Amino acid sequence: MIYPHATCKFLTLCTLTLIGVMCLPAHGQARGKASGRVDQFTQDTMNMTDELMTSVVDRESLQDAMRSSFALSDTVSSRAGARQLGAVVRSEASARILLLAFNARGQYPEKFIEQIKDFPLFMNELGLLWVEKDNPSEVIRVAMELMSERREQVAKYPALAAAICVVHDMPVGTGYTRRINENNPVGGNPLEIFDFFVSNASTMRIKPDALPALNLVYVVDVSESVNQLQWAHNRYRTNPDIGSRFFEIEYDTEHYRQGKAKKVTQAGNYCLESIQKHGGVCADQAYFAMSVAKACGIPSGYIVARGADVSHAWVGYLDVKGRRADWDFTAGRYPEYQKLRGNVMNPQTGERISDGRLGILGTIATTDSEKIHASMAAGYIVERMNIQAWQPSSEIDLDAKGNARKARKNSTKDRLSFLRLTLTQAAGVTDAWDRVTQMVEAGELDRKQLDVWSRAVMKLAGNAHQDFSYDFLVDLISGVEDPQQQHEMWEWAFGQFRLRPDLAAGIRFQQGHLWAENDKPDMAWIAYQDVLDKFLNEGPMSDSAISAMGKLLSKNGKRDAYLKLLQDTAKKVNRPEQMGDNFAKQSNYYKIHWRIVKELEYHNRNQEAKQIRNMINMPSNE
């Protein structure tokens, strides 16, 4: 990727968010509409961005305009006050649009720039939404097709159009797909999908112009044909009831208990109607419920986790009630998985994220778009600040100088203040929180600042989205250099998550790693042992703890003690109920006994190893 400044190297866009407010903002004017009169500083900024985009006629002028646009955005962000964040949004979005065009090699970027100038709301949405992992050439191809073929609709549904551009950024003829065990359903082309949501907008449970693009990416990531989506929409639009849709699918017990081929797979043509007819296991139930939600305009995700015995899939979806919106992760989530971390794929980047990180998006589902855009823009700007690529220019002549009390500098205090300014209005923009963890990794936050942001994330996420706050705190605390200070912060964090076995165990792992790295194996052992003592039958964490303890013993010349540890633990681990071999092998019971077999064989006690192999039905070639 090419960057706007010679010294600039953007970081990969990824993880979590911050600040300490956190009530849902009041629902204001219609999404994407301008609010109030534009002041002179903002108007000057808009005029300058228009001039820069108009100057693009070829690749050379594109590069010049891109560099000038980032210099403008840096300058605007140094001067803009709280009432001038619209100028920050406009300058950053247009700069990123130019960067997107510059990175689309082999295309005709000047034509794209010429087109998108006529769609200022779409430009803001797409400019702030696309990330490094998107395919710039395909994003532009889809955007140009939508602007050419569906001009009025793109102007009306800019966030929907932007979401489709970044999710369906793949070569022509390659539909969006996802793996559901042995099946890989494939969706339609971007134009068909856009038309489906627009033509059914009036009967959608949540209308496509009522959601920000950050939530809409979890609507448009459909891997079914438009015919199947229309079937689901017609059948369930008046009462989607996503939890009922999960349990509507008959469970294929013969596949689970006896390992027989699934009926829906044998039938061929894996799709929603086929699943509804033939049934399936939890993966198919979750996929069906998730797809029905999307067909009704409801953001949804396919959530997976591994318990102590077997993996499970369920569905998460956005539940909107008036001005409040929350992601619901209870549909199909059995009691033994309620306190385990669920993971979902981000449809834009393909990364696995926690359901807590997804859940935070609910806090901005009914927030005005300009507030969301300001938080997104601030995240990109502070990212440049973090890597010393933020370069305000004294040569840029803005007639109005902005109303910030004091021009921002690239100090830790000013960066945190800038993030706080925007996150207090739209705290659910997770990438903006990632800028804080970047600063921690660079050793820029003192103990007081660490405490402030640690407590802020707990106030935001609380009990509702603990996976999000856990991830943020792991990055935050791991950056503390002093081992004892880091240990004390881990102890505080353990208290915050003591009712979540997977997260509490994760903190103990962090402590074990901390002390192992600092040559204190006894302290590391205490941390790992606590996982076995407290969470042996609560999830997959105990197998990881056993592995870490084995490595610790080997490193310290005590390998012979490992077998007794395994045998003692095996006496306490629960044996799973009857299930097919493929499912049973996922259990802690199987994995710990597998470790015993390998350790017995290491000590040449092959007869004992064979007996345990037979007990757990382990083939001799494993």
PDB file of C-alpha atoms in Angstrom, residues 346-590:
ATOM      1  CA  ASN A 346     -15.909  -9.619  10.878  1.00  0.00           C
ATOM      2  CA  PRO A 347     -17.379  -9.772   7.331  1.00  0.00           C
ATOM      3  CA  GLN A 348     -15.295  -6.830   6.143  1.00  0.00           C
ATOM      4  CA  THR A 349     -11.844  -8.015   7.274  1.00  0.00           C
ATOM      5  CA  GLY A 350     -12.347 -11.767   7.728  1.00  0.00           C
ATOM      6  CA  GLU A 351     -10.888 -11.511  11.254  1.00  0.00           C
ATOM      7  CA  ARG A 352     -12.309 -13.418  14.208  1.00  0.00           C
ATOM      8  CA  ILE A 353     -13.546 -11.033  16.889  1.00  0.00           C
ATOM      9  CA  SER A 354     -15.323 -11.548  20.196  1.00  0.00           C
ATOM     10  CA  ASP A 355     -19.076 -11.218  20.474  1.00  0.00           C
ATOM     11  CA  GLY A 356     -18.360  -8.471  23.007  1.00  0.00           C
ATOM     12  CA  ARG A 357     -16.573  -6.420  20.354  1.00  0.00           C
ATOM     13  CA  LEU A 358     -19.549  -6.903  18.068  1.00  0.00           C
ATOM     14  CA  GLY A 359     -21.966  -6.104  20.875  1.00  0.00           C
ATOM     15  CA  ILE A 360     -20.437  -2.669  21.436  1.00  0.00           C
ATOM     16  CA  LEU A 361     -21.740  -1.680  17.992  1.00  0.00           C
ATOM     17  CA  GLY A 362     -25.225  -1.723  19.480  1.00  0.00           C
ATOM     18  CA  THR A 363     -24.405   1.437  21.433  1.00  0.00           C
ATOM     19  CA  ILE A 364     -24.158   3.428  18.184  1.00  0.00           C
ATOM     20  CA  ALA A 365     -26.967   1.763  16.229  1.00  0.00           C
ATOM     21  CA  THR A 366     -29.291   4.744  16.742  1.00  0.00           C
ATOM     22  CA  THR A 367     -26.609   7.430  17.034  1.00  0.00           C
ATOM     23  CA  ASP A 368     -26.496  10.268  14.491  1.00  0.00           C
ATOM     24  CA  SER A 369     -24.117   9.468  11.669  1.00  0.00           C
ATOM     25  CA  GLU A 370     -22.075  12.668  12.031  1.00  0.00           C
ATOM     26  CA  LYS A 371     -21.133  11.688  15.603  1.00  0.00           C
ATOM     27  CA  ILE A 372     -20.080   8.222  14.471  1.00  0.00           C
ATOM     28  CA  HIS A 373     -18.092   9.670  11.591  1.00  0.00           C
ATOM     29  CA  ALA A 374     -16.292  12.051  13.945  1.00  0.00           C
ATOM     30  CA  SER A 375     -15.181   9.171  16.150  1.00  0.00           C
ATOM     31  CA  MET A 376     -14.063   7.147  13.120  1.00  0.00           C
ATOM     32  CA  ALA A 377     -12.132  10.104  11.709  1.00  0.00           C
ATOM     33  CA  ALA A 378     -10.477  10.767  15.064  1.00  0.00           C
ATOM     34  CA  GLY A 379      -9.316   7.163  15.154  1.00  0.00           C
ATOM     35  CA  TYR A 380      -7.515   7.506  11.817  1.00  0.00           C
ATOM     36  CA  ILE A 381      -6.013  10.864  12.743  1.00  0.00           C
ATOM     37  CA  VAL A 382      -4.706   9.676  16.115  1.00  0.00           C
ATOM     38  CA  GLU A 383      -3.279   6.639  14.353  1.00  0.00           C
ATOM     39  CA  ARG A 384      -1.138   9.004  12.280  1.00  0.00           C
ATOM     40  CA  MET A 385      -0.231  10.900  15.427  1.00  0.00           C
ATOM     41  CA  ASN A 386       0.873   7.659  17.071  1.00  0.00           C
ATOM     42  CA  ILE A 387       3.328   6.870  14.301  1.00  0.00           C
ATOM     43  CA  GLN A 388       4.531  10.452  13.865  1.00  0.00           C
ATOM     44  CA  ALA A 389       2.886  10.809  10.449  1.00  0.00           C
ATOM     45  CA  TRP A 390       0.530  13.640  11.485  1.00  0.00           C
ATOM     46  CA  GLN A 391       1.825  16.798   9.819  1.00  0.00           C
ATOM     47  CA  PRO A 392      -0.278  19.992  10.106  1.00  0.00           C
ATOM     48  CA  SER A 393       0.896  22.594   7.631  1.00  0.00           C
ATOM     49  CA  SER A 394       1.392  26.287   8.337  1.00  0.00           C
ATOM     50  CA  GLU A 395       1.194  26.874   4.590  1.00  0.00           C
ATOM     51  CA  ILE A 396      -2.487  25.940   4.333  1.00  0.00           C
ATOM     52  CA  ASP A 397      -4.521  29.134   4.300  1.00  0.00           C
ATOM     53  CA  LEU A 398      -7.790  28.625   6.164  1.00  0.00           C
ATOM     54  CA  ASP A 399      -9.533  31.992   6.483  1.00  0.00           C
ATOM     55  CA  ALA A 400     -11.268  30.823   9.641  1.00  0.00           C
ATOM     56  CA  LYS A 401      -8.825  29.376  12.157  1.00  0.00           C
ATOM     57  CA  GLY A 402     -11.158  27.064  14.006  1.00  0.00           C
ATOM     58  CA  ASN A 403     -12.447  27.482  17.528  1.00  0.00           C
ATOM     59  CA  ALA A 404     -10.234  25.087  19.487  1.00  0.00           C
ATOM     60  CA  ARG A 405      -9.032  26.941  22.596  1.00  0.00           C
ATOM     61  CA  LYS A 406      -5.490  25.881  21.831  1.00  0.00           C
ATOM     62  CA  ALA A 407      -4.128  24.237  18.710  1.00  0.00           C
ATOM     63  CA  ARG A 408      -3.644  20.500  19.186  1.00  0.00           C
ATOM     64  CA  LYS A 409      -0.139  19.150  19.321  1.00  0.00           C
ATOM     65  CA  ASN A 410       1.072  15.606  18.944  1.00  0.00           C
ATOM     66  CA  SER A 411       1.274  15.021  22.692  1.00  0.00           C
ATOM     67  CA  THR A 412      -0.123  12.050  24.591  1.00  0.00           C
ATOM     68  CA  LYS A 413      -2.463  14.386  26.455  1.00  0.00           C
ATOM     69  CA  ASP A 414      -3.828  15.957  23.252  1.00  0.00           C
ATOM     70  CA  ARG A 415      -4.286  12.598  21.550  1.00  0.00           C
ATOM     71  CA  LEU A 416      -6.237  11.177  24.482  1.00  0.00           C
ATOM     72  CA  SER A 417      -8.267  14.379  24.731  1.00  0.00           C
ATOM     73  CA  PHE A 418      -9.151  14.251  21.029  1.00  0.00           C
ATOM     74  CA  LEU A 419     -10.290  10.646  21.305  1.00  0.00           C
ATOM     75  CA  ARG A 420     -12.304  11.441  24.413  1.00  0.00           C
ATOM     76  CA  LEU A 421     -14.006  14.342  22.638  1.00  0.00           C
ATOM     77  CA  THR A 422     -15.438  12.091  19.940  1.00  0.00           C
ATOM     78  CA  LEU A 423     -15.909   8.876  21.911  1.00  0.00           C
ATOM     79  CA  THR A 424     -18.137  10.602  24.443  1.00  0.00           C
ATOM     80  CA  GLN A 425     -20.582  11.062  21.555  1.00  0.00           C
ATOM     81  CA  ALA A 426     -20.110   7.684  19.834  1.00  0.00           C
ATOM     82  CA  ALA A 427     -18.325   5.302  22.188  1.00  0.00           C
ATOM     83  CA  GLY A 428     -19.050   2.204  20.123  1.00  0.00           C
ATOM     84  CA  VAL A 429     -16.451   2.955  17.420  1.00  0.00           C
ATOM     85  CA  THR A 430     -14.015   0.251  18.430  1.00  0.00           C
ATOM     86  CA  ASP A 431     -11.080   1.234  16.217  1.00  0.00           C
ATOM     87  CA  ALA A 432     -10.827   4.545  18.059  1.00  0.00           C
ATOM     88  CA  TRP A 433     -10.140   2.622  21.287  1.00  0.00           C
ATOM     89  CA  ASP A 434      -7.367   0.729  19.508  1.00  0.00           C
ATOM     90  CA  ARG A 435      -5.420   3.945  19.235  1.00  0.00           C
ATOM     91  CA  VAL A 436      -5.157   3.975  23.031  1.00  0.00           C
ATOM     92  CA  THR A 437      -3.677   0.477  23.130  1.00  0.00           C
ATOM     93  CA  GLN A 438      -1.153   1.548  20.480  1.00  0.00           C
ATOM     94  CA  MET A 439      -0.064   4.304  22.820  1.00  0.00           C
ATOM     95  CA  VAL A 440       0.228   1.834  25.699  1.00  0.00           C
ATOM     96  CA  GLU A 441       2.386  -0.475  23.595  1.00  0.00           C
ATOM     97  CA  ALA A 442       4.675   2.484  22.923  1.00  0.00           C
ATOM     98  CA  GLY A 443       4.924   3.112  26.677  1.00  0.00           C
ATOM     99  CA  GLU A 444       3.278   6.537  26.488  1.00  0.00           C
ATOM    100  CA  LEU A 445       0.632   6.241  29.227  1.00  0.00           C
ATOM    101  CA  ASP A 446       1.478   6.712  32.902  1.00  0.00           C
ATOM    102  CA  ARG A 447      -0.163   4.779  35.743  1.00  0.00           C
ATOM    103  CA  LYS A 448      -2.859   7.409  36.275  1.00  0.00           C
ATOM    104  CA  GLN A 449      -3.818   7.392  32.587  1.00  0.00           C
ATOM    105  CA  LEU A 450      -3.854   3.580  32.555  1.00  0.00           C
ATOM    106  CA  ASP A 451      -6.226   3.585  35.527  1.00  0.00           C
ATOM    107  CA  VAL A 452      -8.509   6.188  33.918  1.00  0.00           C
ATOM    108  CA  TRP A 453      -8.864   4.275  30.667  1.00  0.00           C
ATOM    109  CA  SER A 454      -9.147   0.898  32.408  1.00  0.00           C
ATOM    110  CA  ARG A 455     -12.085   2.122  34.460  1.00  0.00           C
ATOM    111  CA  ALA A 456     -13.576   3.906  31.451  1.00  0.00           C
ATOM    112  CA  VAL A 457     -13.769   0.697  29.428  1.00  0.00           C
ATOM    113  CA  MET A 458     -15.380  -1.115  32.356  1.00  0.00           C
ATOM    114  CA  LYS A 459     -17.968   1.648  32.579  1.00  0.00           C
ATOM    115  CA  LEU A 460     -18.682   1.338  28.859  1.00  0.00           C
ATOM    116  CA  ALA A 461     -18.729  -2.441  28.562  1.00  0.00           C
ATOM    117  CA  GLY A 462     -19.610  -3.474  32.118  1.00  0.00           C
ATOM    118  CA  ASN A 463     -21.258  -6.854  32.339  1.00  0.00           C
ATOM    119  CA  ALA A 464     -22.946  -6.561  28.948  1.00  0.00           C
ATOM    120  CA  HIS A 465     -19.849  -6.757  26.730  1.00  0.00           C
ATOM    121  CA  GLN A 466     -17.128  -8.180  28.944  1.00  0.00           C
ATOM    122  CA  ASP A 467     -15.170  -9.732  26.070  1.00  0.00           C
ATOM    123  CA  PHE A 468     -14.604  -6.266  24.653  1.00  0.00           C
ATOM    124  CA  SER A 469     -13.366  -4.776  27.915  1.00  0.00           C
ATOM    125  CA  TYR A 470     -11.244  -7.889  28.530  1.00  0.00           C
ATOM    126  CA  ASP A 471      -9.476  -7.552  25.171  1.00  0.00           C
ATOM    127  CA  PHE A 472      -8.862  -3.859  25.788  1.00  0.00           C
ATOM    128  CA  LEU A 473      -7.481  -4.489  29.267  1.00  0.00           C
ATOM    129  CA  VAL A 474      -5.226  -7.305  28.058  1.00  0.00           C
ATOM    130  CA  ASP A 475      -3.605  -4.933  25.576  1.00  0.00           C
ATOM    131  CA  LEU A 476      -3.502  -2.160  28.162  1.00  0.00           C
ATOM    132  CA  ILE A 477      -2.008  -4.164  31.036  1.00  0.00           C
ATOM    133  CA  SER A 478       0.410  -6.163  28.875  1.00  0.00           C
ATOM    134  CA  GLY A 479       2.112  -2.906  27.963  1.00  0.00           C
ATOM    135  CA  VAL A 480       3.090  -2.188  31.593  1.00  0.00           C
ATOM    136  CA  GLU A 481       6.837  -2.828  31.902  1.00  0.00           C
ATOM    137  CA  ASP A 482       7.223  -3.268  35.667  1.00  0.00           C
ATOM    138  CA  PRO A 483       6.352  -6.962  36.478  1.00  0.00           C
ATOM    139  CA  GLN A 484       4.978  -6.305  39.963  1.00  0.00           C
ATOM    140  CA  GLN A 485       2.860  -3.393  38.765  1.00  0.00           C
ATOM    141  CA  GLN A 486       1.560  -5.503  35.892  1.00  0.00           C
ATOM    142  CA  HIS A 487       0.787  -8.359  38.304  1.00  0.00           C
ATOM    143  CA  GLU A 488      -1.225  -6.021  40.532  1.00  0.00           C
ATOM    144  CA  MET A 489      -3.247  -4.797  37.554  1.00  0.00           C
ATOM    145  CA  TRP A 490      -3.927  -8.408  36.520  1.00  0.00           C
ATOM    146  CA  GLU A 491      -5.200  -9.109  40.036  1.00  0.00           C
ATOM    147  CA  TRP A 492      -7.573  -6.148  39.738  1.00  0.00           C
ATOM    148  CA  ALA A 493      -8.729  -7.383  36.332  1.00  0.00           C
ATOM    149  CA  PHE A 494      -9.268 -10.908  37.674  1.00  0.00           C
ATOM    150  CA  GLY A 495     -11.705  -9.441  40.180  1.00  0.00           C
ATOM    151  CA  GLN A 496     -13.609  -7.726  37.376  1.00  0.00           C
ATOM    152  CA  PHE A 497     -14.092 -11.004  35.456  1.00  0.00           C
ATOM    153  CA  ARG A 498     -14.219 -13.602  38.238  1.00  0.00           C
ATOM    154  CA  LEU A 499     -17.699 -14.741  37.154  1.00  0.00           C
ATOM    155  CA  ARG A 500     -16.552 -15.390  33.576  1.00  0.00           C
ATOM    156  CA  PRO A 501     -14.423 -18.575  33.716  1.00  0.00           C
ATOM    157  CA  ASP A 502     -12.894 -18.147  30.270  1.00  0.00           C
ATOM    158  CA  LEU A 503     -11.864 -14.535  30.865  1.00  0.00           C
ATOM    159  CA  ALA A 504     -10.704 -15.134  34.432  1.00  0.00           C
ATOM    160  CA  ALA A 505      -8.642 -18.064  33.162  1.00  0.00           C
ATOM    161  CA  GLY A 506      -7.256 -15.841  30.415  1.00  0.00           C
ATOM    162  CA  ILE A 507      -5.994 -13.406  33.027  1.00  0.00           C
ATOM    163  CA  ARG A 508      -4.312 -16.222  34.933  1.00  0.00           C
ATOM    164  CA  PHE A 509      -2.613 -17.240  31.659  1.00  0.00           C
ATOM    165  CA  GLN A 510      -1.348 -13.692  31.284  1.00  0.00           C
ATOM    166  CA  GLN A 511       0.053 -13.819  34.817  1.00  0.00           C
ATOM    167  CA  GLY A 512       1.626 -17.216  34.187  1.00  0.00           C
ATOM    168  CA  HIS A 513       3.309 -15.884  31.047  1.00  0.00           C
ATOM    169  CA  LEU A 514       4.450 -12.773  32.908  1.00  0.00           C
ATOM    170  CA  TRP A 515       6.237 -14.732  35.639  1.00  0.00           C
ATOM    171  CA  ALA A 516       7.603 -17.376  33.277  1.00  0.00           C
ATOM    172  CA  GLU A 517       9.190 -14.606  31.204  1.00  0.00           C
ATOM    173  CA  ASN A 518      10.682 -13.096  34.369  1.00  0.00           C
ATOM    174  CA  ASP A 519      12.207 -16.415  35.565  1.00  0.00           C
ATOM    175  CA  LYS A 520       9.797 -16.990  38.436  1.00  0.00           C
ATOM    176  CA  PRO A 521       8.406 -20.458  37.611  1.00  0.00           C
ATOM    177  CA  ASP A 522       6.826 -20.916  41.055  1.00  0.00           C
ATOM    178  CA  MET A 523       4.644 -17.822  40.538  1.00  0.00           C
ATOM    179  CA  ALA A 524       3.771 -18.950  37.018  1.00  0.00           C
ATOM    180  CA  TRP A 525       2.812 -22.396  38.348  1.00  0.00           C
ATOM    181  CA  ILE A 526       0.421 -20.863  40.889  1.00  0.00           C
ATOM    182  CA  ALA A 527      -1.360 -18.973  38.106  1.00  0.00           C
ATOM    183  CA  TYR A 528      -1.762 -22.030  35.865  1.00  0.00           C
ATOM    184  CA  GLN A 529      -2.791 -24.272  38.775  1.00  0.00           C
ATOM    185  CA  ASP A 530      -5.571 -21.844  39.641  1.00  0.00           C
ATOM    186  CA  VAL A 531      -7.073 -22.476  36.195  1.00  0.00           C
ATOM    187  CA  LEU A 532      -7.211 -26.220  36.891  1.00  0.00           C
ATOM    188  CA  ASP A 533      -8.557 -25.743  40.408  1.00  0.00           C
ATOM    189  CA  LYS A 534     -11.340 -23.335  39.435  1.00  0.00           C
ATOM    190  CA  PHE A 535     -12.197 -23.951  35.765  1.00  0.00           C
ATOM    191  CA  LEU A 536     -11.363 -27.573  34.909  1.00  0.00           C
ATOM    192  CA  ASN A 537     -14.887 -28.398  33.685  1.00  0.00           C
ATOM    193  CA  GLU A 538     -15.945 -24.896  32.658  1.00  0.00           C
ATOM    194  CA  GLY A 539     -14.432 -24.725  29.175  1.00  0.00           C
ATOM    195  CA  PRO A 540     -11.370 -25.503  27.046  1.00  0.00           C
ATOM    196  CA  MET A 541      -9.024 -23.397  29.197  1.00  0.00           C
ATOM    197  CA  SER A 542      -7.846 -26.296  31.369  1.00  0.00           C
ATOM    198  CA  ASP A 543      -6.240 -28.121  28.439  1.00  0.00           C
ATOM    199  CA  SER A 544      -4.243 -24.988  27.645  1.00  0.00           C
ATOM    200  CA  ALA A 545      -3.224 -24.713  31.299  1.00  0.00           C
ATOM    201  CA  ILE A 546      -2.028 -28.337  31.328  1.00  0.00           C
ATOM    202  CA  SER A 547       0.030 -27.670  28.206  1.00  0.00           C
ATOM    203  CA  ALA A 548       1.606 -24.545  29.717  1.00  0.00           C
ATOM    204  CA  MET A 549       2.443 -26.418  32.919  1.00  0.00           C
ATOM    205  CA  GLY A 550       4.072 -29.219  30.930  1.00  0.00           C
ATOM    206  CA  LYS A 551       6.299 -26.728  29.122  1.00  0.00           C
ATOM    207  CA  LEU A 552       7.164 -25.083  32.412  1.00  0.00           C
ATOM    208  CA  LEU A 553       8.214 -28.441  33.903  1.00  0.00           C
ATOM    209  CA  SER A 554      10.304 -29.351  30.868  1.00  0.00           C
ATOM    210  CA  LYS A 555      12.034 -25.970  30.833  1.00  0.00           C
ATOM    211  CA  ASN A 556      13.007 -26.403  34.491  1.00  0.00           C
ATOM    212  CA  GLY A 557      14.179 -30.031  34.225  1.00  0.00           C
ATOM    213  CA  LYS A 558      11.115 -31.579  35.882  1.00  0.00           C
ATOM    214  CA  ARG A 559       9.527 -33.452  32.955  1.00  0.00           C
ATOM    215  CA  ASP A 560       9.003 -36.574  35.117  1.00  0.00           C
ATOM    216  CA  ALA A 561       6.416 -34.750  37.239  1.00  0.00           C
ATOM    217  CA  TYR A 562       4.190 -34.106  34.216  1.00  0.00           C
ATOM    218  CA  LEU A 563       2.609 -37.578  34.072  1.00  0.00           C
ATOM    219  CA  LYS A 564       1.389 -37.418  37.683  1.00  0.00           C
ATOM    220  CA  LEU A 565      -0.099 -33.966  37.052  1.00  0.00           C
ATOM    221  CA  LEU A 566      -2.005 -35.353  34.058  1.00  0.00           C
ATOM    222  CA  GLN A 567      -3.215 -38.424  35.940  1.00  0.00           C
ATOM    223  CA  ASP A 568      -4.395 -36.389  38.923  1.00  0.00           C
ATOM    224  CA  THR A 569      -6.240 -33.997  36.626  1.00  0.00           C
ATOM    225  CA  ALA A 570      -7.852 -36.864  34.673  1.00  0.00           C
ATOM    226  CA  LYS A 571      -9.537 -38.056  37.892  1.00  0.00           C
ATOM    227  CA  LYS A 572     -11.376 -34.753  38.176  1.00  0.00           C
ATOM    228  CA  VAL A 573     -12.362 -34.017  34.573  1.00  0.00           C
ATOM    229  CA  ASN A 574     -15.939 -34.777  33.550  1.00  0.00           C
ATOM    230  CA  ARG A 575     -16.615 -37.445  30.942  1.00  0.00           C
ATOM    231  CA  PRO A 576     -18.872 -36.199  28.116  1.00  0.00           C
ATOM    232  CA  GLU A 577     -22.219 -37.731  27.313  1.00  0.00           C
ATOM    233  CA  GLN A 578     -22.689 -40.057  24.361  1.00  0.00           C
ATOM    234  CA  MET A 579     -21.708 -38.402  21.098  1.00  0.00           C
ATOM    235  CA  GLY A 580     -20.010 -39.213  17.807  1.00  0.00           C
ATOM    236  CA  ASP A 581     -16.225 -39.516  17.761  1.00  0.00           C
ATOM    237  CA  ASN A 582     -15.732 -36.233  15.912  1.00  0.00           C
ATOM    238  CA  PHE A 583     -17.590 -34.404  18.675  1.00  0.00           C
ATOM    239  CA  ALA A 584     -16.074 -36.393  21.582  1.00  0.00           C
ATOM    240  CA  LYS A 585     -12.529 -35.535  20.486  1.00  0.00           C
ATOM    241  CA  GLN A 586     -13.227 -31.874  21.233  1.00  0.00           C
ATOM    242  CA  SER A 587     -13.737 -32.549  24.969  1.00  0.00           C
ATOM    243  CA  ASN A 588     -11.311 -31.825  27.808  1.00  0.00           C
ATOM    244  CA  TYR A 589     -11.742 -35.456  28.860  1.00  0.00           C
ATOM    245  CA  TYR A 590     -10.428 -36.743  25.547  1.00  0.00           C
TER     246      TYR A 590
END
